[in-house]
Amino acid sequence: MLFRSTVLRVSPAGTVHHFAGRLLEDGVTGDGGAPLAARIGYPTALAWDPAGKRVLVGSSQTPRIRSIDLTDNRIGTLAGGGTDAEDGLVRDAQLSDVFGILAEPGGGILFTDGAGGRLRRLLPPRIEPHTP
């Protein structure tokens, strides 16, 4: 569940747990650190990878795709925050509102690029998280 700069997890019993982000703290920080300490500017899309090893979070205020690694509890930016509009390195990509995201079984990621009115695709192996 996404709520005001945070990602919440609902257990099977219905209990809500804070999973990532800092409530009401906008912006983008925390790459390489713990998800609870990171700032995630208005998360708008959420997906689990098919292997169950990471959660993908798309945001609109600071248009990025972030990856939360569930094996080492770290967050990193996969794409966004740059100025290249087309076909460059994903870490240099300029994104707009990311409102939909899907992790493909082969490791690719499909996502919407809102203002551009496009469906974009990131292909492995070039989608590893980076830290600034």
mmCIF file of C-alpha atoms in Angstrom:
data_model
loop_
_atom_site.group_PDB
_atom_site.id
_atom_site.type_symbol
_atom_site.label_atom_id
_atom_site.label_comp_id
_atom_site.label_asym_id
_atom_site.label_seq_id
_atom_site.Cartn_x
_atom_site.Cartn_y
_atom_site.Cartn_z
ATOM 1 C CA MET A 1 0.000 0.000 0.000
ATOM 2 C CA LEU A 2 1.301 3.467 -0.853
ATOM 3 C CA PHE A 3 0.677 6.442 1.419
ATOM 4 C CA ARG A 4 2.249 9.911 1.568
ATOM 5 C CA SER A 5 5.900 9.168 0.832
ATOM 6 C CA THR A 6 5.793 5.731 2.445
ATOM 7 C CA VAL A 7 5.207 2.123 1.471
ATOM 8 C CA LEU A 8 3.077 0.148 3.893
ATOM 9 C CA ARG A 9 2.703 -3.635 4.103
ATOM 10 C CA VAL A 10 -0.502 -5.319 5.213
ATOM 11 C CA SER A 11 -0.030 -8.731 6.838
ATOM 12 C CA PRO A 12 -2.416 -11.627 6.132
ATOM 13 C CA ALA A 13 -3.968 -10.882 9.534
ATOM 14 C CA GLY A 14 -4.690 -7.303 8.439
ATOM 15 C CA THR A 15 -1.985 -5.565 10.466
ATOM 16 C CA VAL A 16 -0.371 -2.565 8.752
ATOM 17 C CA HIS A 17 3.442 -2.330 8.905
ATOM 18 C CA HIS A 18 5.689 0.525 7.811
ATOM 19 C CA PHE A 19 7.894 -0.989 5.062
ATOM 20 C CA ALA A 20 9.785 1.892 3.414
ATOM 21 C CA GLY A 21 9.993 5.665 3.218
ATOM 22 C CA ARG A 22 9.600 8.441 5.753
ATOM 23 C CA LEU A 23 6.064 9.658 6.378
ATOM 24 C CA LEU A 24 5.424 13.174 5.048
ATOM 25 C CA GLU A 25 9.092 13.686 4.085
ATOM 26 C CA ASP A 26 9.320 14.411 0.382
ATOM 27 C CA GLY A 27 12.351 14.168 -1.874
ATOM 28 C CA VAL A 28 14.692 11.328 -2.630
ATOM 29 C CA THR A 29 17.461 10.092 -0.331
ATOM 30 C CA GLY A 30 18.808 6.885 1.095
ATOM 31 C CA ASP A 31 20.248 4.904 -1.829
ATOM 32 C CA GLY A 32 22.379 2.120 -0.420
ATOM 33 C CA GLY A 33 20.738 2.334 2.984
ATOM 34 C CA ALA A 34 17.784 0.924 4.852
ATOM 35 C CA PRO A 35 14.358 1.417 3.196
ATOM 36 C CA LEU A 36 12.839 2.887 6.370
ATOM 37 C CA ALA A 37 15.443 5.673 6.384
ATOM 38 C CA ALA A 38 14.948 6.574 2.699
ATOM 39 C CA ARG A 39 12.814 9.357 1.306
ATOM 40 C CA ILE A 40 10.511 8.249 -1.501
ATOM 41 C CA GLY A 41 8.805 11.261 -3.079
ATOM 42 C CA TYR A 42 5.166 10.278 -3.575
ATOM 43 C CA PRO A 43 5.315 6.581 -4.418
ATOM 44 C CA THR A 44 2.737 5.850 -7.102
ATOM 45 C CA ALA A 45 3.487 2.318 -8.354
ATOM 46 C CA LEU A 46 4.476 -0.917 -6.675
ATOM 47 C CA ALA A 47 5.528 -4.364 -7.948
ATOM 48 C CA TRP A 48 7.151 -7.542 -6.624
ATOM 49 C CA ASP A 49 9.708 -9.236 -8.812
ATOM 50 C CA PRO A 50 8.714 -12.804 -9.771
ATOM 51 C CA ALA A 51 11.590 -14.280 -7.736
ATOM 52 C CA GLY A 52 10.318 -12.537 -4.589
ATOM 53 C CA LYS A 53 13.718 -10.977 -3.857
ATOM 54 C CA ARG A 54 12.875 -7.319 -4.343
ATOM 55 C CA VAL A 55 10.081 -4.788 -4.381
ATOM 56 C CA LEU A 56 9.999 -2.094 -7.079
ATOM 57 C CA VAL A 57 8.621 1.351 -6.261
ATOM 58 C CA GLY A 58 7.825 4.027 -8.841
ATOM 59 C CA SER A 59 7.392 7.643 -7.785
ATOM 60 C CA SER A 60 5.945 10.792 -9.302
ATOM 61 C CA GLN A 61 7.381 13.705 -7.312
ATOM 62 C CA THR A 62 10.959 12.583 -7.894
ATOM 63 C CA PRO A 63 10.383 10.390 -10.950
ATOM 64 C CA ARG A 64 12.425 7.280 -10.320
ATOM 65 C CA ILE A 65 12.159 3.555 -10.047
ATOM 66 C CA ARG A 66 13.608 2.345 -6.765
ATOM 67 C CA SER A 67 14.420 -1.238 -5.828
ATOM 68 C CA ILE A 68 14.173 -2.597 -2.301
ATOM 69 C CA ASP A 69 16.325 -5.699 -1.978
ATOM 70 C CA LEU A 70 14.644 -8.069 0.462
ATOM 71 C CA THR A 71 17.771 -10.176 1.014
ATOM 72 C CA ASP A 72 19.948 -7.359 2.402
ATOM 73 C CA ASN A 73 17.268 -4.753 3.256
ATOM 74 C CA ARG A 74 18.737 -2.004 1.046
ATOM 75 C CA ILE A 75 17.125 0.506 -1.297
ATOM 76 C CA GLY A 76 18.617 1.798 -4.540
ATOM 77 C CA THR A 77 17.625 3.717 -7.661
ATOM 78 C CA LEU A 78 17.215 1.637 -10.808
ATOM 79 C CA ALA A 79 16.206 4.409 -13.198
ATOM 80 C CA GLY A 80 15.415 8.085 -13.253
ATOM 81 C CA GLY A 81 16.817 11.309 -11.932
ATOM 82 C CA GLY A 82 18.801 12.119 -15.069
ATOM 83 C CA THR A 83 18.334 14.236 -18.161
ATOM 84 C CA ASP A 84 18.500 11.719 -21.046
ATOM 85 C CA ALA A 85 15.065 11.219 -22.564
ATOM 86 C CA GLU A 86 15.768 8.201 -24.801
ATOM 87 C CA ASP A 87 17.842 5.044 -25.062
ATOM 88 C CA GLY A 88 20.675 5.925 -22.685
ATOM 89 C CA LEU A 89 21.831 4.375 -19.462
ATOM 90 C CA VAL A 90 18.896 3.790 -17.146
ATOM 91 C CA ARG A 91 20.552 5.666 -14.293
ATOM 92 C CA ASP A 92 20.697 8.749 -16.564
ATOM 93 C CA ALA A 93 17.105 8.433 -17.761
ATOM 94 C CA GLN A 94 14.734 11.334 -17.426
ATOM 95 C CA LEU A 95 11.372 10.002 -16.314
ATOM 96 C CA SER A 96 8.081 11.685 -15.605
ATOM 97 C CA ASP A 97 5.242 10.310 -13.495
ATOM 98 C CA VAL A 98 5.670 6.560 -12.995
ATOM 99 C CA PHE A 99 2.111 5.344 -12.341
ATOM 100 C CA GLY A 100 2.409 1.696 -13.339
ATOM 101 C CA ILE A 101 5.184 -0.863 -13.003
ATOM 102 C CA LEU A 102 5.547 -4.580 -13.740
ATOM 103 C CA ALA A 103 8.495 -6.892 -13.116
ATOM 104 C CA GLU A 104 8.780 -9.470 -15.894
ATOM 105 C CA PRO A 105 9.789 -13.110 -15.252
ATOM 106 C CA GLY A 106 12.953 -12.679 -17.375
ATOM 107 C CA GLY A 107 14.204 -9.771 -15.264
ATOM 108 C CA GLY A 108 12.899 -6.875 -17.353
ATOM 109 C CA ILE A 109 10.767 -4.068 -15.986
ATOM 110 C CA LEU A 110 7.830 -2.458 -17.804
ATOM 111 C CA PHE A 111 6.623 0.925 -16.570
ATOM 112 C CA THR A 112 4.570 3.903 -17.618
ATOM 113 C CA ASP A 113 6.254 7.222 -18.282
ATOM 114 C CA GLY A 114 3.259 9.438 -17.619
ATOM 115 C CA ALA A 115 3.933 12.858 -19.102
ATOM 116 C CA GLY A 116 5.619 11.230 -22.084
ATOM 117 C CA GLY A 117 2.554 9.050 -22.588
ATOM 118 C CA ARG A 118 4.764 6.016 -23.079
ATOM 119 C CA LEU A 119 5.195 2.468 -21.921
ATOM 120 C CA ARG A 120 8.919 1.890 -21.378
ATOM 121 C CA ARG A 121 10.969 -1.216 -20.746
ATOM 122 C CA LEU A 122 14.220 -1.776 -18.868
ATOM 123 C CA LEU A 123 16.101 -4.888 -19.875
ATOM 124 C CA PRO A 124 18.662 -6.836 -17.870
ATOM 125 C CA PRO A 125 21.555 -6.781 -17.221
ATOM 126 C CA ARG A 126 21.533 -2.955 -17.134
ATOM 127 C CA ILE A 127 19.070 -2.571 -14.266
ATOM 128 C CA GLU A 128 21.186 -2.893 -11.142
ATOM 129 C CA PRO A 129 20.606 -0.321 -8.370
ATOM 130 C CA HIS A 130 23.174 2.439 -8.042
ATOM 131 C CA THR A 131 24.028 4.917 -5.372
ATOM 132 C CA PRO A 132 24.839 8.549 -6.119
#
